[in-house]
PDB file of C-alpha atoms in Angstrom:
ATOM      1  CA  MET A   1      29.336 193.922 142.465  1.00 61.00           C
ATOM      2  CA  HIS A   2      26.075 194.426 144.177  1.00 80.00           C
ATOM      3  CA  ILE A   3      23.342 191.950 143.102  1.00 92.00           C
ATOM      4  CA  HIS A   4      19.896 193.488 143.108  1.00 92.00           C
ATOM      5  CA  PRO A   5      16.333 191.925 142.698  1.00 96.00           C
ATOM      6  CA  MET A   6      15.475 192.026 139.124  1.00 98.00           C
ATOM      7  CA  LYS A   7      12.500 194.270 139.724  1.00 97.00           C
ATOM      8  CA  ASP A   8      14.734 196.985 141.329  1.00 97.00           C
ATOM      9  CA  GLU A   9      17.207 197.056 138.449  1.00 97.00           C
ATOM     10  CA  LEU A  10      14.468 197.080 135.712  1.00 98.00           C
ATOM     11  CA  SER A  11      12.521 199.976 137.314  1.00 97.00           C
ATOM     12  CA  ALA A  12      15.788 201.948 138.355  1.00 96.00           C
ATOM     13  CA  THR A  13      15.212 204.431 135.344  1.00 97.00           C
ATOM     14  CA  THR A  14      12.045 205.345 133.390  1.00 97.00           C
ATOM     15  CA  TYR A  15      13.686 205.023 130.120  1.00 98.00           C
ATOM     16  CA  PRO A  16      16.435 202.201 129.701  1.00 98.00           C
ATOM     17  CA  GLY A  17      15.484 202.082 126.074  1.00 97.00           C
ATOM     18  CA  ARG A  18      15.855 198.544 124.754  1.00 98.00           C
ATOM     19  CA  GLY A  19      17.056 195.868 127.248  1.00 98.00           C
ATOM     20  CA  ILE A  20      18.364 192.259 127.126  1.00 99.00           C
ATOM     21  CA  LEU A  21      18.135 190.126 130.243  1.00 98.00           C
ATOM     22  CA  LEU A  22      19.792 186.680 130.046  1.00 98.00           C
ATOM     23  CA  GLY A  23      20.157 184.332 132.908  1.00 98.00           C
ATOM     24  CA  LYS A  24      19.417 180.785 134.536  1.00 98.00           C
ATOM     25  CA  SER A  25      16.064 179.778 136.195  1.00 98.00           C
ATOM     26  CA  GLY A  26      16.031 179.074 139.882  1.00 96.00           C
ATOM     27  CA  ASP A  27      15.952 175.224 139.486  1.00 96.00           C
ATOM     28  CA  GLY A  28      18.983 175.401 137.107  1.00 97.00           C
ATOM     29  CA  SER A  29      17.285 173.547 134.349  1.00 97.00           C
ATOM     30  CA  LYS A  30      16.706 176.292 131.757  1.00 97.00           C
ATOM     31  CA  LEU A  31      18.483 179.445 130.318  1.00 98.00           C
ATOM     32  CA  VAL A  32      16.260 182.515 130.340  1.00 98.00           C
ATOM     33  CA  ILE A  33      15.911 185.393 127.975  1.00 98.00           C
ATOM     34  CA  ALA A  34      13.898 188.667 128.163  1.00 98.00           C
ATOM     35  CA  TYR A  35      14.083 191.247 125.585  1.00 98.00           C
ATOM     36  CA  PHE A  36      12.040 194.566 125.729  1.00 98.00           C
ATOM     37  CA  ILE A  37      11.669 197.655 123.765  1.00 98.00           C
ATOM     38  CA  MET A  38      10.394 201.088 124.862  1.00 97.00           C
ATOM     39  CA  GLY A  39       9.630 204.231 122.933  1.00 95.00           C
ATOM     40  CA  ARG A  40       9.060 208.091 123.495  1.00 93.00           C
ATOM     41  CA  SER A  41       7.953 209.166 119.956  1.00 91.00           C
ATOM     42  CA  GLU A  42       4.742 208.035 118.269  1.00 92.00           C
ATOM     43  CA  ASN A  43       6.779 206.174 115.632  1.00 90.00           C
ATOM     44  CA  SER A  44       8.825 204.062 118.227  1.00 92.00           C
ATOM     45  CA  ARG A  45       5.547 203.330 120.171  1.00 95.00           C
ATOM     46  CA  ASN A  46       3.679 202.250 117.061  1.00 94.00           C
ATOM     47  CA  ARG A  47       5.192 198.795 117.235  1.00 96.00           C
ATOM     48  CA  VAL A  48       4.414 195.162 118.231  1.00 97.00           C
ATOM     49  CA  PHE A  49       6.331 191.951 118.536  1.00 98.00           C
ATOM     50  CA  THR A  50       5.135 189.070 116.262  1.00 97.00           C
ATOM     51  CA  ALA A  51       6.578 185.490 116.153  1.00 98.00           C
ATOM     52  CA  GLU A  52       8.249 184.401 113.025  1.00 96.00           C
ATOM     53  CA  GLY A  53       9.202 180.673 113.039  1.00 96.00           C
ATOM     54  CA  ASP A  54      11.259 180.178 116.125  1.00 97.00           C
ATOM     55  CA  GLY A  55      12.308 183.642 115.912  1.00 98.00           C
ATOM     56  CA  LEU A  56      10.764 187.291 116.544  1.00 98.00           C
ATOM     57  CA  LYS A  57      10.081 190.250 114.383  1.00 98.00           C
ATOM     58  CA  THR A  58       9.042 193.826 115.033  1.00 97.00           C
ATOM     59  CA  LYS A  59       6.269 195.327 112.877  1.00 96.00           C
ATOM     60  CA  ALA A  60       4.157 198.459 112.851  1.00 94.00           C
ATOM     61  CA  PHE A  61       0.865 198.225 114.879  1.00 96.00           C
ATOM     62  CA  ASP A  62      -0.660 200.764 112.620  1.00 94.00           C
ATOM     63  CA  GLU A  63       0.961 200.699 109.216  1.00 90.00           C
ATOM     64  CA  SER A  64      -0.563 204.218 108.270  1.00 91.00           C
ATOM     65  CA  LYS A  65       1.236 205.841 111.278  1.00 89.00           C
ATOM     66  CA  MET A  66       4.725 204.357 110.378  1.00 90.00           C
ATOM     67  CA  THR A  67       6.900 207.237 109.312  1.00 89.00           C
ATOM     68  CA  ASP A  68      10.450 205.797 109.382  1.00 87.00           C
ATOM     69  CA  PRO A  69      10.988 201.984 109.678  1.00 88.00           C
ATOM     70  CA  SER A  70      14.716 202.211 109.794  1.00 87.00           C
ATOM     71  CA  LEU A  71      16.327 201.109 113.104  1.00 87.00           C
ATOM     72  CA  ILE A  72      12.828 200.145 114.636  1.00 90.00           C
ATOM     73  CA  ILE A  73      11.750 197.348 112.264  1.00 94.00           C
ATOM     74  CA  TYR A  74      14.014 194.266 112.440  1.00 97.00           C
ATOM     75  CA  ALA A  75      14.386 190.670 113.726  1.00 98.00           C
ATOM     76  CA  PRO A  76      15.375 190.900 117.419  1.00 98.00           C
ATOM     77  CA  VAL A  77      15.445 186.962 117.830  1.00 98.00           C
ATOM     78  CA  ARG A  78      16.815 184.306 115.364  1.00 98.00           C
ATOM     79  CA  VAL A  79      17.856 180.592 116.127  1.00 98.00           C
ATOM     80  CA  LEU A  80      20.698 179.003 114.604  1.00 98.00           C
ATOM     81  CA  GLY A  81      21.095 175.265 115.549  1.00 97.00           C
ATOM     82  CA  ASP A  82      20.923 175.194 119.175  1.00 95.00           C
ATOM     83  CA  VAL A  83      21.840 178.631 119.869  1.00 98.00           C
ATOM     84  CA  THR A  84      19.624 181.719 120.212  1.00 98.00           C
ATOM     85  CA  ILE A  85      20.710 185.178 119.006  1.00 98.00           C
ATOM     86  CA  VAL A  86      18.920 188.107 120.555  1.00 98.00           C
ATOM     87  CA  THR A  87      19.691 191.872 119.715  1.00 98.00           C
ATOM     88  CA  ASN A  88      18.211 195.298 119.391  1.00 98.00           C
ATOM     89  CA  GLY A  89      18.615 195.728 115.724  1.00 97.00           C
ATOM     90  CA  ASP A  90      19.537 194.036 112.460  1.00 97.00           C
ATOM     91  CA  GLN A  91      22.888 193.128 113.855  1.00 98.00           C
ATOM     92  CA  THR A  92      20.814 189.855 114.719  1.00 98.00           C
ATOM     93  CA  ASP A  93      21.258 189.137 110.885  1.00 98.00           C
ATOM     94  CA  THR A  94      24.915 189.954 111.056  1.00 98.00           C
ATOM     95  CA  VAL A  95      25.683 187.518 113.943  1.00 98.00           C
ATOM     96  CA  TYR A  96      23.321 184.812 112.245  1.00 98.00           C
ATOM     97  CA  GLU A  97      25.024 185.025 108.889  1.00 98.00           C
ATOM     98  CA  GLY A  98      28.499 185.409 110.374  1.00 98.00           C
ATOM     99  CA  MET A  99      28.143 182.324 112.457  1.00 98.00           C
ATOM    100  CA  GLN A 100      26.911 180.329 109.542  1.00 98.00           C
ATOM    101  CA  LYS A 101      30.246 181.316 107.871  1.00 98.00           C
ATOM    102  CA  GLY A 102      32.175 180.119 110.780  1.00 98.00           C
ATOM    103  CA  LEU A 103      32.687 183.461 112.530  1.00 98.00           C
ATOM    104  CA  SER A 104      32.311 183.626 116.358  1.00 98.00           C
ATOM    105  CA  PHE A 105      29.587 185.942 118.035  1.00 98.00           C
ATOM    106  CA  GLU A 106      32.394 188.569 118.830  1.00 98.00           C
ATOM    107  CA  ASP A 107      33.945 188.628 115.333  1.00 98.00           C
ATOM    108  CA  ALA A 108      30.681 189.068 113.713  1.00 98.00           C
ATOM    109  CA  LEU A 109      29.794 191.998 115.899  1.00 98.00           C
ATOM    110  CA  ARG A 110      33.274 193.523 115.243  1.00 98.00           C
ATOM    111  CA  THR A 111      32.004 194.391 111.787  1.00 98.00           C
ATOM    112  CA  ARG A 112      29.343 196.602 113.236  1.00 98.00           C
ATOM    113  CA  THR A 113      29.047 199.875 115.350  1.00 98.00           C
ATOM    114  CA  PHE A 114      26.551 201.804 117.103  1.00 98.00           C
ATOM    115  CA  GLU A 115      23.269 203.178 115.340  1.00 97.00           C
ATOM    116  CA  PRO A 116      23.553 206.225 113.219  1.00 96.00           C
ATOM    117  CA  ASP A 117      20.974 208.283 115.019  1.00 96.00           C
ATOM    118  CA  GLY A 118      22.879 211.243 116.323  1.00 97.00           C
ATOM    119  CA  PRO A 119      22.825 212.918 118.823  1.00 97.00           C
ATOM    120  CA  ASN A 120      21.912 209.794 120.688  1.00 97.00           C
ATOM    121  CA  TYR A 121      24.191 207.314 118.757  1.00 98.00           C
ATOM    122  CA  THR A 122      22.078 204.433 120.306  1.00 98.00           C
ATOM    123  CA  PRO A 123      24.256 201.435 121.348  1.00 98.00           C
ATOM    124  CA  ARG A 124      23.707 198.095 119.603  1.00 98.00           C
ATOM    125  CA  ILE A 125      23.171 195.469 122.341  1.00 98.00           C
ATOM    126  CA  SER A 126      23.482 191.603 121.533  1.00 99.00           C
ATOM    127  CA  GLY A 127      23.223 188.371 123.365  1.00 99.00           C
ATOM    128  CA  LEU A 128      24.000 184.736 122.475  1.00 98.00           C
ATOM    129  CA  VAL A 129      22.348 181.896 124.542  1.00 98.00           C
ATOM    130  CA  GLU A 130      23.837 178.476 124.358  1.00 98.00           C
ATOM    131  CA  PRO A 131      21.849 176.004 126.525  1.00 96.00           C
ATOM    132  CA  LYS A 132      23.837 172.832 125.874  1.00 94.00           C
ATOM    133  CA  ALA A 133      27.126 174.656 126.782  1.00 96.00           C
ATOM    134  CA  ASP A 134      25.460 176.253 129.869  1.00 97.00           C
ATOM    135  CA  ARG A 135      26.642 179.607 128.845  1.00 98.00           C
ATOM    136  CA  TYR A 136      25.424 183.029 127.413  1.00 98.00           C
ATOM    137  CA  ARG A 137      27.208 186.012 126.240  1.00 98.00           C
ATOM    138  CA  LEU A 138      26.344 189.776 126.048  1.00 99.00           C
ATOM    139  CA  SER A 139      27.779 192.714 124.045  1.00 98.00           C
ATOM    140  CA  ILE A 140      27.463 196.366 123.575  1.00 98.00           C
ATOM    141  CA  LEU A 141      28.772 198.409 120.755  1.00 98.00           C
ATOM    142  CA  LYS A 142      28.713 202.306 121.558  1.00 98.00           C
ATOM    143  CA  SER A 143      30.243 205.548 120.933  1.00 98.00           C
ATOM    144  CA  ALA A 144      33.054 207.094 122.904  1.00 97.00           C
ATOM    145  CA  ASN A 145      31.088 209.243 125.229  1.00 94.00           C
ATOM    146  CA  GLY A 146      28.926 210.451 122.403  1.00 95.00           C
ATOM    147  CA  ASP A 147      31.734 210.992 119.874  1.00 97.00           C
ATOM    148  CA  PRO A 148      30.689 209.378 116.689  1.00 96.00           C
ATOM    149  CA  SER A 149      34.230 209.279 115.346  1.00 97.00           C
ATOM    150  CA  SER A 150      35.110 206.572 118.008  1.00 98.00           C
ATOM    151  CA  VAL A 151      33.493 203.177 118.503  1.00 98.00           C
ATOM    152  CA  ARG A 152      33.979 201.074 121.776  1.00 98.00           C
ATOM    153  CA  ARG A 153      33.072 197.257 121.636  1.00 98.00           C
ATOM    154  CA  TYR A 154      32.540 195.451 124.885  1.00 98.00           C
ATOM    155  CA  PHE A 155      31.990 191.531 125.279  1.00 98.00           C
ATOM    156  CA  PHE A 156      30.869 189.688 128.403  1.00 98.00           C
ATOM    157  CA  ASP A 157      30.955 185.858 128.652  1.00 98.00           C
ATOM    158  CA  TYR A 158      29.053 183.918 131.359  1.00 98.00           C
ATOM    159  CA  SER A 159      29.844 180.274 131.717  1.00 98.00           C
ATOM    160  CA  ASP A 160      28.249 177.952 134.107  1.00 97.00           C
ATOM    161  CA  PRO A 161      25.938 180.637 135.418  1.00 97.00           C
ATOM    162  CA  GLN A 162      24.415 180.511 138.927  1.00 97.00           C
ATOM    163  CA  ALA A 163      20.774 179.260 139.142  1.00 98.00           C
ATOM    164  CA  GLY A 164      18.528 182.130 139.911  1.00 98.00           C
ATOM    165  CA  ARG A 165      20.847 184.908 138.618  1.00 98.00           C
ATOM    166  CA  GLY A 166      20.784 186.910 135.446  1.00 98.00           C
ATOM    167  CA  HIS A 167      22.656 189.812 133.670  1.00 98.00           C
ATOM    168  CA  PHE A 168      20.949 192.737 132.373  1.00 98.00           C
ATOM    169  CA  ILE A 169      22.029 195.289 129.882  1.00 98.00           C
ATOM    170  CA  HIS A 170      20.139 198.187 128.121  1.00 98.00           C
ATOM    171  CA  THR A 171      20.828 200.902 125.699  1.00 98.00           C
ATOM    172  CA  TYR A 172      20.452 204.027 127.926  1.00 98.00           C
ATOM    173  CA  GLN A 173      21.829 204.774 131.259  1.00 97.00           C
ATOM    174  CA  GLN A 174      18.865 206.884 131.785  1.00 95.00           C
ATOM    175  CA  ASP A 175      16.369 209.453 130.392  1.00 94.00           C
ATOM    176  CA  GLY A 176      17.868 212.588 128.875  1.00 94.00           C
ATOM    177  CA  ASP A 177      18.348 214.642 125.740  1.00 94.00           C
ATOM    178  CA  PRO A 178      20.574 213.365 124.309  1.00 96.00           C
ATOM    179  CA  LEU A 179      20.027 209.937 125.640  1.00 97.00           C
ATOM    180  CA  PRO A 180      23.325 208.825 127.484  1.00 97.00           C
ATOM    181  CA  SER A 181      24.539 205.416 126.672  1.00 98.00           C
ATOM    182  CA  PHE A 182      24.563 202.491 129.116  1.00 98.00           C
ATOM    183  CA  ILE A 183      27.675 202.607 131.257  1.00 97.00           C
ATOM    184  CA  GLY A 184      29.757 199.565 132.789  1.00 96.00           C
ATOM    185  CA  GLU A 185      29.010 195.981 133.041  1.00 97.00           C
ATOM    186  CA  PRO A 186      25.760 194.212 132.667  1.00 98.00           C
ATOM    187  CA  ALA A 187      23.895 194.448 136.030  1.00 97.00           C
ATOM    188  CA  GLU A 188      23.778 191.029 137.973  1.00 98.00           C
ATOM    189  CA  VAL A 189      20.140 190.444 139.297  1.00 98.00           C
ATOM    190  CA  MET A 190      18.426 187.839 141.358  1.00 98.00           C
ATOM    191  CA  LEU A 191      15.643 186.356 139.135  1.00 98.00           C
ATOM    192  CA  PRO A 192      12.167 185.698 140.672  1.00 95.00           C
ATOM    193  CA  ASP A 193      11.334 182.163 141.360  1.00 94.00           C
ATOM    194  CA  GLY A 194       8.769 180.550 139.104  1.00 95.00           C
ATOM    195  CA  ASP A 195       7.809 179.531 135.544  1.00 96.00           C
ATOM    196  CA  ILE A 196       7.893 181.658 132.415  1.00 98.00           C
ATOM    197  CA  ASP A 197       4.677 183.301 133.212  1.00 98.00           C
ATOM    198  CA  VAL A 198       5.852 184.513 136.457  1.00 98.00           C
ATOM    199  CA  PHE A 199       9.074 185.696 135.011  1.00 98.00           C
ATOM    200  CA  THR A 200       7.284 187.423 132.155  1.00 98.00           C
ATOM    201  CA  ALA A 201       4.709 189.249 134.356  1.00 98.00           C
ATOM    202  CA  ALA A 202       7.427 190.296 136.616  1.00 98.00           C
ATOM    203  CA  VAL A 203       9.433 191.934 133.913  1.00 98.00           C
ATOM    204  CA  TRP A 204       6.553 193.597 132.187  1.00 98.00           C
ATOM    205  CA  ASP A 205       5.383 195.115 135.441  1.00 98.00           C
ATOM    206  CA  ALA A 206       8.867 196.361 136.464  1.00 98.00           C
ATOM    207  CA  ILE A 207       9.483 198.492 133.297  1.00 98.00           C
ATOM    208  CA  ASP A 208       8.107 202.049 133.085  1.00 97.00           C
ATOM    209  CA  ASP A 209       4.408 201.781 132.001  1.00 97.00           C
ATOM    210  CA  ASP A 210       4.207 204.990 130.060  1.00 97.00           C
ATOM    211  CA  ASN A 211       7.405 204.046 127.957  1.00 97.00           C
ATOM    212  CA  LYS A 212       7.020 200.315 127.639  1.00 98.00           C
ATOM    213  CA  VAL A 213       6.004 198.954 124.180  1.00 98.00           C
ATOM    214  CA  SER A 214       6.585 195.123 123.937  1.00 98.00           C
ATOM    215  CA  LEU A 215       8.414 192.264 125.651  1.00 98.00           C
ATOM    216  CA  PHE A 216       9.617 188.893 124.539  1.00 98.00           C
ATOM    217  CA  THR A 217      10.547 186.086 127.067  1.00 98.00           C
ATOM    218  CA  ARG A 218      11.869 182.605 126.375  1.00 98.00           C
ATOM    219  CA  PHE A 219      12.866 179.645 128.702  1.00 98.00           C
ATOM    220  CA  ILE A 220      15.287 177.006 126.948  1.00 98.00           C
ATOM    221  CA  ASP A 221      15.678 173.608 128.423  1.00 97.00           C
ATOM    222  CA  ARG A 222      19.376 172.873 128.870  1.00 96.00           C
ATOM    223  CA  LYS A 223      18.944 169.225 128.328  1.00 94.00           C
ATOM    224  CA  ASP A 224      16.850 168.792 125.269  1.00 94.00           C
ATOM    225  CA  GLY A 225      16.786 172.468 123.849  1.00 95.00           C
ATOM    226  CA  THR A 226      13.098 172.786 123.948  1.00 96.00           C
ATOM    227  CA  ALA A 227      11.775 176.326 124.381  1.00 98.00           C
ATOM    228  CA  GLU A 228       8.707 178.059 125.752  1.00 98.00           C
ATOM    229  CA  SER A 229       8.126 181.635 124.778  1.00 98.00           C
ATOM    230  CA  ARG A 230       5.912 184.609 125.568  1.00 98.00           C
ATOM    231  CA  ILE A 231       5.078 187.817 123.824  1.00 98.00           C
ATOM    232  CA  VAL A 232       3.465 190.896 125.499  1.00 98.00           C
ATOM    233  CA  ASN A 233       2.424 193.769 123.510  1.00 98.00           C
ATOM    234  CA  LYS A 234       0.982 197.082 124.917  1.00 97.00           C
ATOM    235  CA  HIS A 235      -0.871 197.440 121.724  1.00 94.00           C
ATOM    236  CA  ALA A 236      -2.740 194.122 122.323  1.00 80.00           C
TER     237      ALA A 236
END
C-alpha cells in the first residue's frame, strides 16, 4: 500500500463527505484524532461543532434555516472511560451504550447499517481510540454497490501504530450524483510534524474550501490520558 502525505490524501477529491483520521504523533507520545464534515446543500452547510463536556455535538448555525435535522445533528465524539469514540452519526451512541453493556466496538456496530438517505445510502464510518492500549480501530458500514437490500460491514484494527502515521477513511470516494461510497481500506498517510495546532491547520487547509463545514481534532497522551482538542467552524 502506498503511503501518501496527509495533505495529498485529504485533497484528493473535492467532496470526501465526512472523514475520520486516526494516527500517532510524530514523537510517538500521543494518539491523534481528526473528524471533519462537509456539505453541498444549504441544510448540510448550516452546521457548527460545539464542545459538550469531553465530547462533541453538531448543531445548527442558524436555527431558522434548519429544514431537516435527521442524519446531520448528532454527537460525533463521546468518551467512555479511557477510550474515545468518533463517528459520523448517531452510531456514536450505539457504540457508547453497547460498550457500557459489555459489547465490543465491532459487535455494537453490527446492530447498525448505512444511512437511509437513498440514492446515496451514505456509509456510517466509526473509530475507537485506545491510548493506553496503543491501539485504534476504524469501521465502515455501507451498501453493496448502492444496493440498499445488502449491507457490508468492514472493521480495521491498528495495534502499536507507527509514529507519524495515520489512517484516513471517509464516506464518499469522490463527488458524484449519486455519491459513490468509499472503496477499499483506510488510506495510510504520513502526518505532519508538529503539535495539535500545526496538525489542525494542516487538515483544515487540505480539505476543499468550498465544501468544508467543521473540523474537530484531539491529541491524547498515551501515558496519562490527558487530551487537548481544537474546533474549527467555517461559520465562526
